[in-house]
CSV table of C-alpha atoms in Angstrom, one decimal:
chain,number,residue,atom,x,y,z
V,1,UNK,CA,-9.5,-22.3,-3.3
V,2,UNK,CA,-9.2,-18.6,-3.7
V,3,UNK,CA,-9.5,-15.6,-1.3
V,4,UNK,CA,-13.0,-14.4,-1.0
V,5,UNK,CA,-13.1,-11.0,-2.8
V,6,UNK,CA,-15.8,-8.8,-4.1
V,7,UNK,CA,-15.4,-6.5,-7.2
V,8,UNK,CA,-15.0,-2.9,-5.6
V,9,UNK,CA,-17.6,-0.6,-6.8
V,10,UNK,CA,-16.8,1.6,-9.8
V,11,UNK,CA,-18.1,4.9,-11.2
V,12,UNK,CA,-17.0,7.3,-14.2
V,13,UNK,CA,-17.6,10.6,-12.3
V,14,UNK,CA,-19.2,11.5,-8.9
V,15,UNK,CA,-20.3,14.5,-7.1
V,16,UNK,CA,-18.2,15.9,-4.0
V,17,UNK,CA,-21.8,15.4,-1.6
V,18,UNK,CA,-22.0,12.0,-3.2
V,19,UNK,CA,-18.7,10.7,-2.7
V,20,UNK,CA,-18.5,12.2,0.6
V,21,UNK,CA,-21.8,11.0,1.8
V,22,UNK,CA,-21.8,7.4,0.5
V,23,UNK,CA,-18.2,6.8,0.7
V,24,UNK,CA,-16.2,8.9,3.0
V,25,UNK,CA,-18.4,8.8,5.8
V,26,UNK,CA,-19.2,4.9,5.3
V,27,UNK,CA,-15.8,4.3,4.9
V,28,UNK,CA,-16.4,2.2,1.7
V,29,UNK,CA,-14.0,2.2,-1.0
V,30,UNK,CA,-14.5,3.2,-4.7
V,31,UNK,CA,-12.9,3.5,-8.1
V,32,UNK,CA,-13.4,6.6,-10.2
V,33,UNK,CA,-12.8,5.9,-13.8
V,34,UNK,CA,-12.6,9.4,-15.1
V,35,UNK,CA,-11.6,11.9,-12.4
V,36,UNK,CA,-8.0,12.7,-14.1
V,37,UNK,CA,-9.6,12.9,-17.8
V,38,UNK,CA,-9.2,16.6,-17.6
V,39,UNK,CA,-5.7,16.7,-16.2
V,40,UNK,CA,-2.5,17.2,-18.2
V,41,UNK,CA,-1.2,14.1,-16.6
V,42,UNK,CA,-3.9,11.9,-18.1
V,43,UNK,CA,-2.1,12.7,-21.6
V,44,UNK,CA,1.6,13.1,-20.3
V,45,UNK,CA,2.0,10.8,-17.5
V,46,UNK,CA,3.9,8.1,-19.1
V,47,UNK,CA,7.3,6.2,-18.4
V,48,UNK,CA,8.8,8.1,-21.1
V,49,UNK,CA,7.7,11.6,-19.5
V,50,UNK,CA,8.9,10.6,-16.6
V,51,UNK,CA,12.5,9.9,-17.9
V,52,UNK,CA,12.5,13.0,-19.7
V,53,UNK,CA,11.6,15.3,-16.6
V,54,UNK,CA,13.5,13.4,-13.8
V,55,UNK,CA,15.9,11.0,-15.6
V,56,UNK,CA,18.7,12.5,-13.9
V,57,UNK,CA,17.3,11.9,-10.5
V,58,UNK,CA,19.0,9.5,-8.3
V,59,UNK,CA,15.7,7.2,-6.7
V,60,UNK,CA,15.5,4.6,-4.0
V,61,UNK,CA,14.6,1.4,-4.8
V,62,UNK,CA,12.9,-1.7,-2.8
V,63,UNK,CA,12.3,-5.1,-3.6
V,64,UNK,CA,10.4,-7.9,-2.0
V,65,UNK,CA,13.2,-9.5,0.3
V,66,UNK,CA,11.8,-10.4,4.0
V,67,UNK,CA,12.2,-7.9,6.8
V,68,UNK,CA,15.6,-8.1,8.0
V,69,UNK,CA,16.8,-6.9,11.6
V,70,UNK,CA,19.5,-5.1,9.6
V,71,UNK,CA,16.7,-2.8,7.8
V,72,UNK,CA,15.6,0.2,9.6
V,73,UNK,CA,12.0,1.5,8.9
V,74,UNK,CA,11.3,1.9,5.2
V,75,UNK,CA,15.3,1.7,4.6
V,76,UNK,CA,15.7,1.4,0.7
V,77,UNK,CA,17.6,-1.7,-0.8
V,78,UNK,CA,19.4,-0.2,-3.6
V,79,UNK,CA,19.4,3.0,-5.8
V,80,UNK,CA,19.9,4.1,-9.3
V,81,UNK,CA,19.1,7.0,-11.6
V,82,UNK,CA,15.6,7.4,-12.8
V,83,UNK,CA,16.3,6.9,-16.2
V,84,UNK,CA,18.2,3.6,-15.5
V,85,UNK,CA,15.3,2.2,-13.6
V,86,UNK,CA,12.8,3.0,-16.1
V,87,UNK,CA,14.9,1.5,-18.7
V,88,UNK,CA,14.6,-1.5,-16.6
V,89,UNK,CA,11.0,-1.4,-16.2
V,90,UNK,CA,10.5,-1.2,-20.1
V,91,UNK,CA,13.1,-4.2,-20.6
V,92,UNK,CA,12.2,-7.0,-18.3
V,93,UNK,CA,10.2,-7.7,-15.0
V,94,UNK,CA,12.0,-6.5,-12.0
V,95,UNK,CA,11.2,-6.6,-8.3
V,96,UNK,CA,12.5,-3.3,-7.8
V,97,UNK,CA,9.9,-0.7,-7.0
V,98,UNK,CA,10.1,3.2,-5.8
V,99,UNK,CA,8.2,3.6,-2.8
V,100,UNK,CA,6.8,7.0,-1.1
V,101,UNK,CA,8.5,9.4,-3.6
V,102,UNK,CA,8.1,12.7,-2.5
V,103,UNK,CA,6.7,14.3,-5.9
V,104,UNK,CA,6.4,18.0,-4.6
V,105,UNK,CA,10.3,17.8,-3.3
V,106,UNK,CA,11.9,15.9,-5.9
V,107,UNK,CA,10.2,16.7,-9.1
V,108,UNK,CA,8.2,20.1,-8.4
V,109,UNK,CA,7.4,20.5,-12.2
V,110,UNK,CA,5.1,17.3,-11.9
V,111,UNK,CA,2.8,19.4,-9.5
V,112,UNK,CA,1.6,21.3,-12.5
V,113,UNK,CA,0.1,18.3,-14.3
V,114,UNK,CA,-2.6,17.5,-11.8
V,115,UNK,CA,-5.5,19.0,-10.2
V,116,UNK,CA,-6.1,18.8,-6.4
V,117,UNK,CA,-9.6,17.0,-6.4
V,118,UNK,CA,-12.6,19.0,-4.6
V,119,UNK,CA,-14.1,15.7,-3.6
V,120,UNK,CA,-14.9,16.2,0.1
V,121,UNK,CA,-11.4,15.7,1.7
V,122,UNK,CA,-9.0,17.9,3.1
V,123,UNK,CA,-5.9,16.7,1.4
V,124,UNK,CA,-2.6,17.4,2.5
V,125,UNK,CA,-0.8,19.5,-0.1
V,126,UNK,CA,2.9,18.8,1.0
V,127,UNK,CA,2.4,14.9,0.7
V,128,UNK,CA,1.7,13.6,-2.9
V,129,UNK,CA,3.6,10.5,-3.2
V,130,UNK,CA,4.7,8.5,-6.4
V,131,UNK,CA,5.2,4.8,-6.6
V,132,UNK,CA,6.8,2.6,-9.5
V,133,UNK,CA,6.8,-1.0,-10.3
V,134,UNK,CA,7.8,-3.4,-12.8
V,135,UNK,CA,5.5,-6.1,-14.2
V,136,UNK,CA,4.5,-8.7,-11.6
V,137,UNK,CA,6.2,-7.0,-8.8
V,138,UNK,CA,4.2,-6.9,-5.6
V,139,UNK,CA,3.7,-4.9,-2.4
V,140,UNK,CA,3.5,-6.7,0.7
V,141,UNK,CA,0.0,-6.3,2.4
V,142,UNK,CA,-0.1,-3.6,4.9
V,143,UNK,CA,-1.9,-0.6,6.0
V,144,UNK,CA,-0.7,2.9,6.2
V,145,UNK,CA,1.3,4.1,9.5
V,146,UNK,CA,-0.9,7.5,9.4
V,147,UNK,CA,-4.3,5.9,8.9
V,148,UNK,CA,-5.0,8.4,6.2
V,149,UNK,CA,-7.8,8.4,3.9
V,150,UNK,CA,-6.1,7.7,0.6
V,151,UNK,CA,-6.8,8.6,-3.2
V,152,UNK,CA,-4.6,6.3,-5.3
V,153,UNK,CA,-4.2,7.2,-8.9
V,154,UNK,CA,-2.6,4.8,-11.3
V,155,UNK,CA,-0.7,5.7,-14.6
V,156,UNK,CA,0.8,3.7,-17.5
V,157,UNK,CA,-0.6,0.1,-17.6
V,158,UNK,CA,-2.5,-2.0,-15.2
V,159,UNK,CA,-2.5,-2.7,-11.2
V,160,UNK,CA,-4.4,-5.1,-9.2
V,161,UNK,CA,-5.5,-4.2,-5.8
V,162,UNK,CA,-6.8,-5.9,-2.9
V,163,UNK,CA,-8.2,-4.3,0.1
V,164,UNK,CA,-9.6,-5.6,3.4
V,165,UNK,CA,-11.4,-3.8,6.1
V,166,UNK,CA,-9.7,-3.0,9.5
V,167,UNK,CA,-12.2,-5.5,10.8
V,168,UNK,CA,-10.7,-8.3,8.9
V,169,UNK,CA,-7.5,-8.0,10.9
V,170,UNK,CA,-7.9,-11.1,12.7
V,171,UNK,CA,-7.9,-13.2,9.7
V,172,UNK,CA,-4.6,-11.8,8.3
V,173,UNK,CA,-1.9,-13.0,10.5
V,174,UNK,CA,-1.0,-9.3,11.4
V,175,UNK,CA,2.8,-9.0,12.9
V,176,UNK,CA,2.7,-7.3,16.2
V,177,UNK,CA,4.5,-4.2,16.5
V,178,UNK,CA,4.4,-3.7,12.6
V,179,UNK,CA,1.8,-2.6,10.0
V,180,UNK,CA,2.1,-5.8,7.9
V,181,UNK,CA,1.1,-9.3,7.6
V,182,UNK,CA,3.2,-12.3,7.3
V,183,UNK,CA,5.4,-11.8,4.3
V,184,UNK,CA,5.7,-15.3,3.0
V,185,UNK,CA,1.7,-15.2,2.5
V,186,UNK,CA,1.1,-15.3,-1.2
V,187,UNK,CA,-2.1,-13.3,-1.5
V,188,UNK,CA,-2.3,-14.4,-5.2
V,189,UNK,CA,-2.3,-17.9,-4.5
V,190,UNK,CA,-2.6,-18.4,-0.7
V,191,UNK,CA,-2.3,-21.7,1.0
V,192,UNK,CA,-5.3,-22.6,3.4
V,193,UNK,CA,-3.4,-25.5,4.9
V,194,UNK,CA,-0.7,-23.3,6.0
V,195,UNK,CA,-3.0,-20.1,6.8
V,196,UNK,CA,-6.5,-21.4,7.5
V,197,UNK,CA,-7.6,-18.0,9.1
V,198,UNK,CA,-7.4,-16.5,5.5
V,199,UNK,CA,-10.5,-18.7,4.4
V,200,UNK,CA,-12.4,-16.5,6.8
V,201,UNK,CA,-11.2,-13.0,5.3
V,202,UNK,CA,-13.7,-11.1,3.1
V,203,UNK,CA,-11.8,-8.7,1.0
V,204,UNK,CA,-12.4,-6.5,-2.0
V,205,UNK,CA,-10.6,-6.4,-5.5
V,206,UNK,CA,-9.9,-4.0,-8.6
V,207,UNK,CA,-7.6,-3.5,-11.5
V,208,UNK,CA,-6.8,-0.1,-11.8
V,209,UNK,CA,-6.1,1.2,-15.5
V,210,UNK,CA,-4.3,4.3,-16.7
V,211,UNK,CA,-5.9,7.6,-15.2
V,212,UNK,CA,-8.4,5.7,-12.8
V,213,UNK,CA,-8.4,6.4,-9.0
V,214,UNK,CA,-9.0,4.0,-6.0
V,215,UNK,CA,-10.3,5.5,-2.8
V,216,UNK,CA,-9.0,3.5,0.4
V,217,UNK,CA,-10.5,4.7,3.5
V,218,UNK,CA,-8.8,4.8,6.9
V,219,UNK,CA,-6.6,1.8,8.0
V,220,UNK,CA,-7.6,-0.4,5.0
V,221,UNK,CA,-5.2,-3.2,4.3
V,222,UNK,CA,-3.9,-3.2,0.7
V,223,UNK,CA,-2.0,-5.5,-1.4
V,224,UNK,CA,-0.8,-4.4,-4.9
V,225,UNK,CA,0.4,-5.9,-7.7
V,226,UNK,CA,1.7,-4.3,-10.9
V,227,UNK,CA,0.2,-6.4,-13.8
V,228,UNK,CA,2.6,-4.2,-16.1
V,229,UNK,CA,5.3,-1.6,-15.6
V,230,UNK,CA,3.7,1.6,-14.2
V,231,UNK,CA,3.5,4.1,-11.4
V,232,UNK,CA,0.9,5.7,-9.1
V,233,UNK,CA,0.2,8.7,-7.1
V,234,UNK,CA,-1.4,9.2,-3.7
V,235,UNK,CA,-3.0,12.1,-2.2
V,236,UNK,CA,-3.8,11.6,1.5
V,237,UNK,CA,-6.1,13.4,4.1
V,238,UNK,CA,-6.0,12.7,7.7
V,239,UNK,CA,-8.3,10.4,9.6
V,240,UNK,CA,-11.5,11.8,10.4
V,241,UNK,CA,-12.0,9.0,13.3
V,242,UNK,CA,-10.3,10.5,16.5
V,243,UNK,CA,-9.6,6.7,17.3
V,244,UNK,CA,-7.7,6.1,14.1
V,245,UNK,CA,-6.0,9.7,14.8
V,246,UNK,CA,-4.9,8.6,18.2
V,247,UNK,CA,-3.7,5.1,16.5
V,248,UNK,CA,-1.7,6.9,13.8
V,249,UNK,CA,0.0,9.2,16.5
V,250,UNK,CA,1.0,6.0,18.6
V,251,UNK,CA,2.5,4.3,15.3
V,252,UNK,CA,4.5,7.4,14.5
V,253,UNK,CA,5.7,8.5,17.8
V,254,UNK,CA,6.0,5.3,19.8
V,255,UNK,CA,5.6,1.8,17.4
V,256,UNK,CA,8.2,2.3,14.9
V,257,UNK,CA,10.7,3.8,17.2
V,258,UNK,CA,10.2,0.5,19.5
V,259,UNK,CA,10.5,-1.7,16.7
V,260,UNK,CA,13.5,-0.4,15.5
V,261,UNK,CA,15.0,-0.5,19.1
V,262,UNK,CA,14.2,-4.0,19.5
V,263,UNK,CA,15.7,-4.9,15.9
V,264,UNK,CA,19.1,-3.4,17.2
V,265,UNK,CA,18.7,-4.9,20.9
V,266,UNK,CA,17.6,-8.7,19.7
V,267,UNK,CA,18.5,-8.6,16.1
V,268,UNK,CA,17.0,-11.5,13.9
V,269,UNK,CA,15.5,-13.1,17.0
V,270,UNK,CA,13.0,-10.1,17.3
V,271,UNK,CA,12.1,-10.7,13.7
V,272,UNK,CA,11.7,-14.2,14.3
V,273,UNK,CA,9.8,-13.8,17.4
V,274,UNK,CA,7.2,-11.4,15.7
V,275,UNK,CA,6.4,-13.8,12.8
V,276,UNK,CA,5.6,-16.6,15.3
V,277,UNK,CA,3.4,-14.5,17.2
V,278,UNK,CA,1.6,-13.5,14.2
V,279,UNK,CA,0.4,-17.0,13.7
V,280,UNK,CA,0.1,-17.7,17.4
V,281,UNK,CA,-2.3,-14.9,18.2
V,282,UNK,CA,-4.3,-15.2,15.0
V,283,UNK,CA,-5.1,-19.0,15.8
V,284,UNK,CA,-5.9,-18.4,19.4
V,285,UNK,CA,-7.8,-15.3,18.7
V,286,UNK,CA,-9.8,-17.6,16.2
V,287,UNK,CA,-9.7,-20.9,18.4
V,288,UNK,CA,-7.4,-22.6,15.7
V,289,UNK,CA,-4.7,-25.0,16.4
V,290,UNK,CA,-1.8,-23.1,17.9
V,291,UNK,CA,0.7,-25.9,17.6
V,292,UNK,CA,1.2,-25.2,13.8
V,293,UNK,CA,3.8,-22.5,13.6
V,294,UNK,CA,5.6,-21.6,10.3
V,295,UNK,CA,9.0,-21.2,10.2
V,296,UNK,CA,10.3,-17.8,10.4
V,297,UNK,CA,10.4,-15.8,7.2
V,298,UNK,CA,13.6,-16.1,5.4
């Protein structure tokens, strides 16, 4: 038995008015296939080009280890030169990923390779971010701290993206005081005996090819898997919904600092508590048996 997933709608091109009225206003995901075809990046943005232009940069790396009380919010797990990392990507599968790499700050020359889409969103010009991953590397399912509307462009290869509307949160074993689900759930092959609520979840899926863009509305859960080595760029616009704007403000100013404080005070017991509560709260809400509680992650 697999997750209940529907293919995300695709178009080759779309007008600004149609995109805004039919997708942004309705908060509906969409893949636009040819939005980047007139960008220099469409021809240039391959791993070898990134190596040439940014190979001497030291980059932060993340892997798929479980969250630890020893880690700060978004702390990197390792670092290496971009040239070494790209060689690693090209030579073999690796779990190491680059996450939230600030393009404008770190490699400003790359900003000449793309155009800011005139697509009905007020994009934040200071925040184009790059993400890199090796074959079969995965990004834990999560939603973004700022509830932004996201334009997610993929380059060099293929990437599988699974999305869930925020309304599906009750079925996803959300970890309290966090933006993630239980990290020991395999969203490629979920075990419904262990995670019965997932049987009720209705999600969306797509495979992004080189140059394609996925629109992710505010607060959408997303799980990413690099089917080949590659990299992506996200452009973002602040949430339009006032409720989401308030949630974003709470996440940035309260939630993440409270979580970091509790990690320091309670250590691994805090992580274990949150993982247990993810199951207890999910099963109680759905009137599922609560006596089953997974062992803590890790």
